[in-house]
Amino acid sequence: MTNNDALVGKKIVLGVTGSIAAYKSADLVRRLGDAGAELRVVMTKGACEFITPLTLQTLSGHPVAIELLDADQESAMGHIKLARWADWILIAPASADTIARLAQGRADDLLTSLCLASESPLVIAPAMNNKMWENQATQENLAQLQARGVQLLGPASGDQACGEQGAGRLLEPTDIVAGLSKLVVPAKLRGKRVMITAGPTYEPIDPVRFIGNRSSGKMGFAMAAAAVEAGADVVLIAGPVHLMTPHGVRRINVETAQQMNDAVIDNVHTCDIFVGCAAVADFQLETVAENKIKKTKHEKLHLDLIPTLDIVSAVASLPDKPFVVGFAAETEQVADYAQDKLNTKGLDMIAANQVGANMGFAVDNNALQVFWPQGTQAFPLTAKTQLARDLMTLIIERYNAKDST
Ligand code: C5P
């Protein structure tokens, strides 16, 4: 998939740290600007030993921020404001020292404070001597950062400034721009409305008990954040989960399948894209007991269940239906069942994943196989936050392709 204009209008803080590769940052600033990004450069003191702030200020067209406690800079755009401003933070080159300080969660200079204060995704392009790169300390720091969702671009292998050979070279600026473009959701849903359902539903048995499932809501919430990143106006219909509402999302909390259905139907009419991520219960009690059902030692308890409404199918059969994306969580024959659901539910696209022991539900990583009437695409195991961005990028592509036919 080409993602050439993914960076158009994206607000990027570029962190430059102390490495000989900092000289490449000048080219990187130019290329990020050419790709349409809005840039603010933050340098560590170490970086200033290799390249002057004036160079990056001239190329970026904005003052370069260096000091954490600089009254002038704080009044222009303080670190908290910068942290909120950024859609993405890219650190290139990222030195071994900066990686270590990020891993520790330190806030001893402007760049690390900014990273700690920001909810924006962080991407690092390391650059260091190959022995420093291979050192267990560096590798452990990186593993920690990656476990927290930090993404890595590079490093490359080859001749190093120190005369050695091996891994640790900063990727070329063109490769960094291409790598970042692949991660970002292009802002192509401005003026569009996206509705997403997320989480489980709870179907009450009596006033204290319910039938539920193991859905964490993480994928749906990540999809909502990705839709905001695409510039959409986002409504999230959330089942009972304890997750923070992504910035810029309008959230409606529901508990049962019936409530989720009602909230969707009340709000879906002006939607352009509907994504049914929720693990909606398939059955609800025919009659909910008014009082707590008393347990009896020897008698079996029979519960009469009736099917719930199929929300995604109901949306897909509306006369002015939006572009409808469903999910299929299966324990076996994933592709067959998913394609069957694509057809029977009348969907434009379905994202299938294998669920079971430590897979799919309540974990942070996932893999998907996506189907639409003319094609399919596999997304390998990755963090749900990035998987959601990749899926949203594909949805935008298919939505635009359908709209133009
Ligand atoms: O039929 P199944 O539950 O496997 O289908 C999963 C897809 O259908 C998901 O997109 C889910 O959100 C949606 N669904 C729904 N309403 C239901 C059951 C499933 O919208 N009652």
Coordinates of C-alpha atoms and ligand atoms in Angstrom, one line a residue:
M1 CA 0.0 0.0 0.0
T2 CA 1.4 3.4 -0.9
N3 CA 1.2 6.0 1.9
N4 CA 3.0 8.9 0.2
D5 CA 0.8 11.6 1.6
A6 CA 0.4 10.1 5.1
L7 CA 2.4 12.9 6.7
V8 CA 0.5 15.8 5.2
G9 CA -0.7 18.0 8.0
K10 CA 0.8 15.8 10.8
K11 CA 2.3 17.6 13.7
I12 CA 5.6 16.0 14.4
V13 CA 8.1 16.8 17.2
L14 CA 11.5 15.7 15.9
G15 CA 13.9 15.0 18.8
V16 CA 17.6 15.1 17.9
T17 CA 20.1 13.6 20.3
G18 CA 23.9 13.4 20.7
S19 CA 25.3 11.2 17.9
I20 CA 27.5 11.9 14.9
A21 CA 24.5 11.0 12.8
A22 CA 22.8 14.2 14.0
Y23 CA 24.2 15.8 10.9
K24 CA 21.6 13.8 8.9
S25 CA 18.9 15.5 10.9
A26 CA 19.2 18.5 8.6
D27 CA 18.3 16.4 5.6
L28 CA 15.5 14.7 7.7
V29 CA 14.0 18.1 8.6
R30 CA 13.9 19.0 4.9
R31 CA 12.3 15.7 3.9
L32 CA 9.7 15.7 6.6
G33 CA 8.8 19.2 5.5
D34 CA 8.6 18.1 1.9
A35 CA 6.3 15.3 3.0
G36 CA 3.9 17.9 4.3
A37 CA 4.5 17.5 8.0
E38 CA 4.4 20.4 10.5
L39 CA 7.6 20.2 12.5
R40 CA 9.1 21.4 15.8
V41 CA 12.6 20.4 16.6
V42 CA 13.8 19.6 20.1
M43 CA 17.6 19.0 20.6
T44 CA 19.4 17.6 23.6
K45 CA 22.6 19.3 24.7
G46 CA 24.6 16.4 23.2
A47 CA 23.0 17.0 19.8
C48 CA 24.2 20.7 19.9
E49 CA 27.8 19.4 20.1
F50 CA 27.3 17.9 16.6
I51 CA 25.0 20.3 14.8
T52 CA 24.0 23.8 15.5
P53 CA 20.4 24.6 16.5
L54 CA 20.5 27.5 14.0
T55 CA 20.8 24.9 11.1
L56 CA 17.7 23.1 12.2
Q57 CA 15.9 26.3 13.1
T58 CA 16.5 27.7 9.6
L59 CA 15.4 24.5 7.9
S60 CA 12.3 23.9 10.0
G61 CA 11.3 27.6 10.1
H62 CA 10.7 27.5 13.9
P63 CA 12.8 28.1 17.0
V64 CA 14.5 24.9 18.2
A65 CA 13.8 24.0 21.8
I66 CA 16.6 22.8 24.0
E67 CA 16.3 23.9 27.6
L68 CA 13.7 22.5 30.0
L69 CA 13.9 25.5 32.2
D70 CA 14.1 28.3 29.7
A71 CA 11.7 31.1 30.4
D72 CA 11.7 32.4 26.8
Q73 CA 11.0 29.0 25.3
E74 CA 8.5 28.0 27.9
S75 CA 6.5 31.2 27.2
A76 CA 6.6 30.4 23.4
M77 CA 5.7 26.7 23.6
G78 CA 6.4 25.0 26.9
H79 CA 7.1 21.3 27.1
I80 CA 3.6 20.4 28.2
K81 CA 2.1 22.4 25.3
L82 CA 4.6 20.8 22.9
A83 CA 3.7 17.3 24.3
R84 CA 0.0 18.0 23.6
W85 CA 0.7 19.6 20.2
A86 CA 2.5 16.6 18.8
D87 CA 0.6 14.0 16.8
W88 CA 3.8 12.0 16.7
I89 CA 7.2 12.2 18.4
L90 CA 10.1 11.0 16.3
I91 CA 13.6 10.8 17.8
A92 CA 16.3 10.5 15.1
P93 CA 19.0 9.9 15.8
A94 CA 18.3 8.3 19.2
S95 CA 21.5 7.8 21.1
A96 CA 22.1 4.9 23.5
D97 CA 21.9 7.4 26.4
T98 CA 18.5 8.8 25.3
I99 CA 17.2 5.3 24.9
A100 CA 18.3 4.4 28.4
R101 CA 16.8 7.5 29.9
L102 CA 13.5 6.9 28.0
A103 CA 13.4 3.3 29.3
Q104 CA 13.9 4.6 32.9
G105 CA 11.2 7.2 32.5
R106 CA 13.6 10.0 33.3
A107 CA 12.7 13.7 32.8
D108 CA 16.1 15.3 33.1
D109 CA 16.0 17.3 29.9
L110 CA 13.4 18.8 27.6
L111 CA 13.2 15.8 25.2
T112 CA 12.7 13.1 27.9
S113 CA 10.2 15.3 29.8
L114 CA 8.3 15.9 26.7
C115 CA 8.1 12.1 25.9
L116 CA 7.0 11.4 29.5
A117 CA 4.3 14.1 29.3
S118 CA 2.9 13.1 25.9
E119 CA 0.3 10.5 25.0
S120 CA 1.4 10.7 21.3
P121 CA 3.0 7.7 19.7
L122 CA 6.8 7.7 19.9
V123 CA 9.1 6.4 17.2
I124 CA 12.9 6.1 17.6
A125 CA 15.6 5.7 15.0
P126 CA 18.7 4.6 16.9
A127 CA 22.2 5.5 16.0
M128 CA 25.3 4.3 17.9
N129 CA 28.4 2.2 17.7
N130 CA 27.7 -1.4 17.0
K131 CA 29.0 -2.7 20.3
M132 CA 26.8 -0.1 22.1
W133 CA 23.9 -1.3 20.1
E134 CA 24.5 -5.0 20.8
N135 CA 25.1 -4.4 24.5
Q136 CA 22.6 -6.3 26.6
A137 CA 21.8 -3.1 28.5
T138 CA 20.7 -1.3 25.3
Q139 CA 18.8 -4.3 24.1
E140 CA 16.9 -4.6 27.4
N141 CA 16.1 -0.9 27.3
L142 CA 14.8 -1.3 23.8
A143 CA 12.7 -4.3 24.7
Q144 CA 11.2 -2.3 27.6
L145 CA 10.3 0.6 25.3
Q146 CA 8.9 -1.7 22.7
A147 CA 6.7 -3.4 25.3
R148 CA 5.3 0.1 26.0
G149 CA 4.4 0.6 22.4
V150 CA 7.5 2.6 21.3
Q151 CA 8.3 1.8 17.7
L152 CA 11.7 1.3 16.1
L153 CA 13.0 2.4 12.7
G154 CA 16.3 0.8 12.0
P155 CA 19.1 0.8 12.7
A156 CA 20.9 -0.1 9.5
S157 CA 24.1 -2.1 9.3
G158 CA 27.3 -1.1 7.6
D159 CA 30.3 1.2 7.9
Q160 CA 30.3 3.3 11.0
A161 CA 31.7 6.8 11.7
C162 CA 33.9 5.2 14.4
G163 CA 35.6 2.9 11.8
E164 CA 33.8 -0.2 12.8
Q165 CA 31.3 -2.3 10.9
G166 CA 27.9 -3.6 12.0
A167 CA 24.4 -2.7 13.2
G168 CA 23.8 0.8 14.7
R169 CA 23.8 3.2 11.7
L170 CA 21.0 5.7 11.5
L171 CA 18.6 4.8 8.7
E172 CA 18.8 7.2 5.7
P173 CA 16.4 10.1 6.1
T174 CA 14.4 8.9 3.1
D175 CA 13.9 5.5 4.8
I176 CA 12.9 7.2 8.1
V177 CA 10.3 9.3 6.3
A178 CA 9.0 6.2 4.4
G179 CA 9.0 4.1 7.7
L180 CA 7.1 6.8 9.6
S181 CA 4.6 7.2 6.7
K182 CA 3.7 3.5 7.0
L183 CA 2.9 3.9 10.7
V184 CA 0.8 7.0 10.5
V185 CA -2.9 7.1 9.6
P186 CA -3.4 9.6 6.8
A187 CA -5.7 12.5 7.7
K188 CA -8.2 11.6 5.0
L189 CA -11.3 11.5 7.1
R190 CA -11.7 15.2 7.8
G191 CA -15.4 16.1 7.9
K192 CA -16.4 12.4 8.1
R193 CA -18.1 10.7 10.9
V194 CA -17.0 7.3 12.2
M195 CA -18.9 5.2 14.7
I196 CA -17.2 2.3 16.5
T197 CA -18.6 -0.2 18.9
A198 CA -16.2 -1.7 21.5
G199 CA -15.9 -4.1 24.4
P200 CA -18.3 -6.8 25.6
T201 CA -21.9 -6.6 26.5
Y202 CA -23.3 -7.8 29.8
E203 CA -26.7 -9.6 29.7
P204 CA -28.3 -9.6 33.1
I205 CA -29.6 -12.8 34.6
D206 CA -30.9 -11.2 37.8
P207 CA -30.0 -7.9 39.6
V208 CA -26.5 -9.3 40.6
R209 CA -25.5 -11.7 37.8
F210 CA -24.8 -11.4 34.1
I211 CA -23.6 -13.4 31.1
G212 CA -20.5 -11.7 29.6
N213 CA -17.3 -12.4 27.7
R214 CA -13.6 -11.7 27.8
S215 CA -13.4 -8.8 25.4
S216 CA -11.2 -6.0 26.8
G217 CA -12.3 -3.3 24.4
K218 CA -8.7 -2.5 23.6
M219 CA -9.0 -3.0 19.8
G220 CA -12.2 -0.9 19.6
F221 CA -10.6 1.9 21.7
A222 CA -7.5 1.8 19.5
M223 CA -9.7 2.0 16.4
A224 CA -11.4 5.1 17.8
A225 CA -8.0 6.7 18.4
A226 CA -6.9 5.8 14.9
A227 CA -10.1 7.3 13.5
V228 CA -9.3 10.6 15.4
E229 CA -5.8 10.5 13.9
A230 CA -7.4 10.3 10.5
G231 CA -9.2 13.5 11.3
A232 CA -12.7 12.0 11.7
D233 CA -15.5 13.0 14.1
V234 CA -15.7 9.8 16.2
V235 CA -18.5 8.3 18.3
L236 CA -17.5 5.3 20.4
I237 CA -20.3 3.1 21.8
A238 CA -18.5 1.3 24.6
G239 CA -19.6 -1.8 26.6
P240 CA -18.6 -2.2 30.2
V241 CA -14.8 -1.7 30.1
H242 CA -12.4 0.3 32.3
L243 CA -10.4 2.1 29.6
M244 CA -9.6 5.8 29.2
T245 CA -11.6 7.5 26.4
P246 CA -9.2 8.4 23.6
H247 CA -8.6 12.1 23.2
G248 CA -11.2 13.8 20.9
V249 CA -13.7 10.8 21.0
R250 CA -17.4 11.1 22.0
R251 CA -18.1 8.1 24.1
I252 CA -21.5 6.6 24.9
N253 CA -21.5 3.9 27.6
V254 CA -23.9 1.0 27.4
E255 CA -24.2 -2.4 29.1
T256 CA -26.5 -4.7 27.2
A257 CA -26.7 -5.7 23.5
Q258 CA -30.1 -4.0 23.4
Q259 CA -28.7 -0.8 24.7
M260 CA -25.8 -1.0 22.3
N261 CA -28.2 -1.5 19.4
D262 CA -30.3 1.5 20.5
A263 CA -27.3 3.8 20.9
V264 CA -26.0 2.7 17.4
I265 CA -29.4 3.1 15.7
D266 CA -30.0 6.6 17.3
N267 CA -26.6 7.9 16.2
V268 CA -25.7 6.1 13.0
H269 CA -27.8 8.0 10.4
T270 CA -25.1 10.6 9.6
C271 CA -22.2 8.2 9.8
D272 CA -19.8 7.6 6.9
I273 CA -18.0 4.6 8.4
F274 CA -19.3 2.1 11.0
V275 CA -16.8 -0.3 12.6
G276 CA -18.3 -3.1 14.8
C277 CA -15.5 -4.1 17.1
A278 CA -17.7 -5.0 20.0
A279 CA -18.0 -8.7 21.1
V280 CA -21.8 -8.4 21.4
A281 CA -23.4 -11.2 23.3
D282 CA -25.2 -13.6 21.0
F283 CA -27.9 -14.4 23.5
Q284 CA -29.8 -12.6 26.3
L285 CA -32.1 -13.9 28.9
E286 CA -35.7 -14.3 27.8
T287 CA -36.8 -13.0 31.2
V288 CA -34.5 -11.2 33.6
A289 CA -35.3 -12.3 37.2
E290 CA -36.6 -9.4 39.3
N291 CA -34.8 -10.6 42.4
K292 CA -31.6 -12.5 43.0
I293 CA -32.1 -16.2 42.1
K294 CA -31.6 -18.3 45.2
K295 CA -29.2 -21.2 44.9
T296 CA -30.5 -24.7 45.7
K297 CA -28.1 -27.4 46.6
H298 CA -29.3 -30.2 44.3
E299 CA -31.4 -28.6 41.6
K300 CA -30.1 -27.6 38.2
L301 CA -30.8 -24.1 37.0
H302 CA -32.2 -23.6 33.5
L303 CA -31.8 -20.3 31.8
D304 CA -33.9 -19.6 28.7
L305 CA -31.9 -17.5 26.2
I306 CA -33.0 -15.8 23.1
P307 CA -30.8 -14.4 20.4
T308 CA -29.8 -10.7 20.6
L309 CA -30.2 -8.3 17.7
D310 CA -27.3 -8.4 15.2
I311 CA -26.2 -4.8 15.3
V312 CA -23.7 -4.8 12.5
S313 CA -26.2 -6.6 10.2
A314 CA -28.9 -4.0 11.1
V315 CA -26.5 -1.2 10.2
A316 CA -25.5 -2.9 6.9
S317 CA -29.2 -3.2 5.9
L318 CA -30.0 0.5 6.4
P319 CA -31.1 2.2 3.1
D320 CA -28.4 4.9 3.5
K321 CA -25.9 2.6 5.1
P322 CA -22.4 3.7 5.9
F323 CA -19.3 1.7 4.9
V324 CA -19.6 -1.2 7.3
V325 CA -16.7 -3.1 8.9
G326 CA -17.2 -6.1 11.1
F327 CA -14.9 -8.3 13.2
A328 CA -14.9 -12.0 13.4
A329 CA -13.3 -13.7 16.4
E330 CA -13.0 -17.4 15.7
T331 CA -11.3 -20.3 17.4
E332 CA -11.0 -22.4 14.1
Q333 CA -11.5 -22.1 10.3
V334 CA -11.0 -18.4 10.7
A335 CA -10.9 -17.4 7.0
D336 CA -14.0 -19.6 6.0
Y337 CA -16.2 -18.3 8.8
A338 CA -15.1 -14.7 8.3
Q339 CA -15.8 -14.8 4.5
D340 CA -19.2 -16.3 5.3
K341 CA -20.0 -13.5 7.7
L342 CA -18.8 -10.9 5.2
N343 CA -21.6 -12.2 2.8
T344 CA -24.4 -13.0 5.2
K345 CA -24.1 -9.8 7.2
G346 CA -23.8 -7.7 4.1
L347 CA -20.5 -6.1 5.2
D348 CA -18.0 -4.0 3.1
M349 CA -15.1 -5.5 5.1
I350 CA -14.4 -8.0 7.8
A351 CA -11.3 -8.3 10.1
A352 CA -10.8 -11.8 11.4
N353 CA -8.7 -13.0 14.2
Q354 CA -8.1 -16.2 16.0
V355 CA -9.1 -16.1 19.6
G356 CA -8.4 -18.7 22.3
A357 CA -5.7 -19.2 25.0
N358 CA -3.8 -15.9 25.2
M359 CA -4.9 -14.8 21.7
G360 CA -7.3 -12.0 20.6
F361 CA -9.2 -11.1 23.7
A362 CA -7.7 -9.2 26.7
V363 CA -4.1 -9.1 25.3
D364 CA -2.2 -6.2 23.9
N365 CA -1.0 -7.8 20.6
N366 CA -3.1 -9.2 17.8
A367 CA -2.9 -10.4 14.2
L368 CA -5.7 -10.0 11.6
Q369 CA -6.7 -11.3 8.2
V370 CA -8.9 -8.8 6.5
F371 CA -11.4 -9.6 3.8
W372 CA -13.4 -7.5 1.4
P373 CA -15.4 -8.5 -1.6
Q374 CA -12.5 -8.1 -4.0
G375 CA -9.5 -8.9 -1.8
T376 CA -7.7 -9.8 1.4
Q377 CA -4.8 -8.5 3.4
A378 CA -2.9 -10.1 6.3
F379 CA -1.6 -8.0 9.3
P380 CA 1.0 -9.8 11.3
L381 CA 1.1 -9.9 15.1
T382 CA 1.6 -6.4 16.4
A383 CA 0.5 -4.1 19.2
K384 CA -3.2 -3.4 19.0
T385 CA -2.5 0.4 18.9
Q386 CA -0.5 0.0 15.6
L387 CA -2.7 -2.7 14.2
A388 CA -5.7 -0.4 14.6
R389 CA -3.8 2.3 12.7
D390 CA -2.9 -0.1 9.9
L391 CA -6.5 -1.3 9.7
M392 CA -7.8 2.2 9.7
T393 CA -5.5 3.1 6.8
L394 CA -6.8 0.1 4.8
I395 CA -10.4 1.1 5.7
I396 CA -9.8 4.6 4.4
E397 CA -8.3 3.2 1.2
R398 CA -11.3 0.8 0.6
Y399 CA -13.8 3.4 1.6
N400 CA -12.4 5.9 -0.9
A401 CA -12.2 3.2 -3.6
K402 CA -15.9 2.3 -3.0
D403 CA -16.9 6.0 -2.9
S404 CA -15.3 6.6 -6.3
T405 CA -17.0 3.7 -8.1
Ligands
C5P1 O1 -21.7 -13.3 14.4 P1 -20.5 -12.9 15.1 O2 -20.8 -12.5 16.6 O3 -19.4 -13.8 15.1 O4 -20.0 -11.6 14.3 C1 -19.1 -10.7 14.8 C2 -19.4 -9.3 14.2 O5 -20.7 -9.0 14.3 C3 -18.7 -8.2 15.0 O6 -18.4 -7.2 14.1 C4 -19.7 -7.8 16.1 O7 -19.5 -6.5 16.5 C5 -21.0 -8.0 15.3 N1 -22.1 -8.3 16.1 C6 -23.2 -7.4 16.3 N2 -24.3 -7.8 17.0 C7 -24.4 -9.0 17.5 C8 -23.4 -10.0 17.3 C9 -22.3 -9.6 16.6 O8 -23.0 -6.3 15.8 N3 -25.5 -9.3 18.2

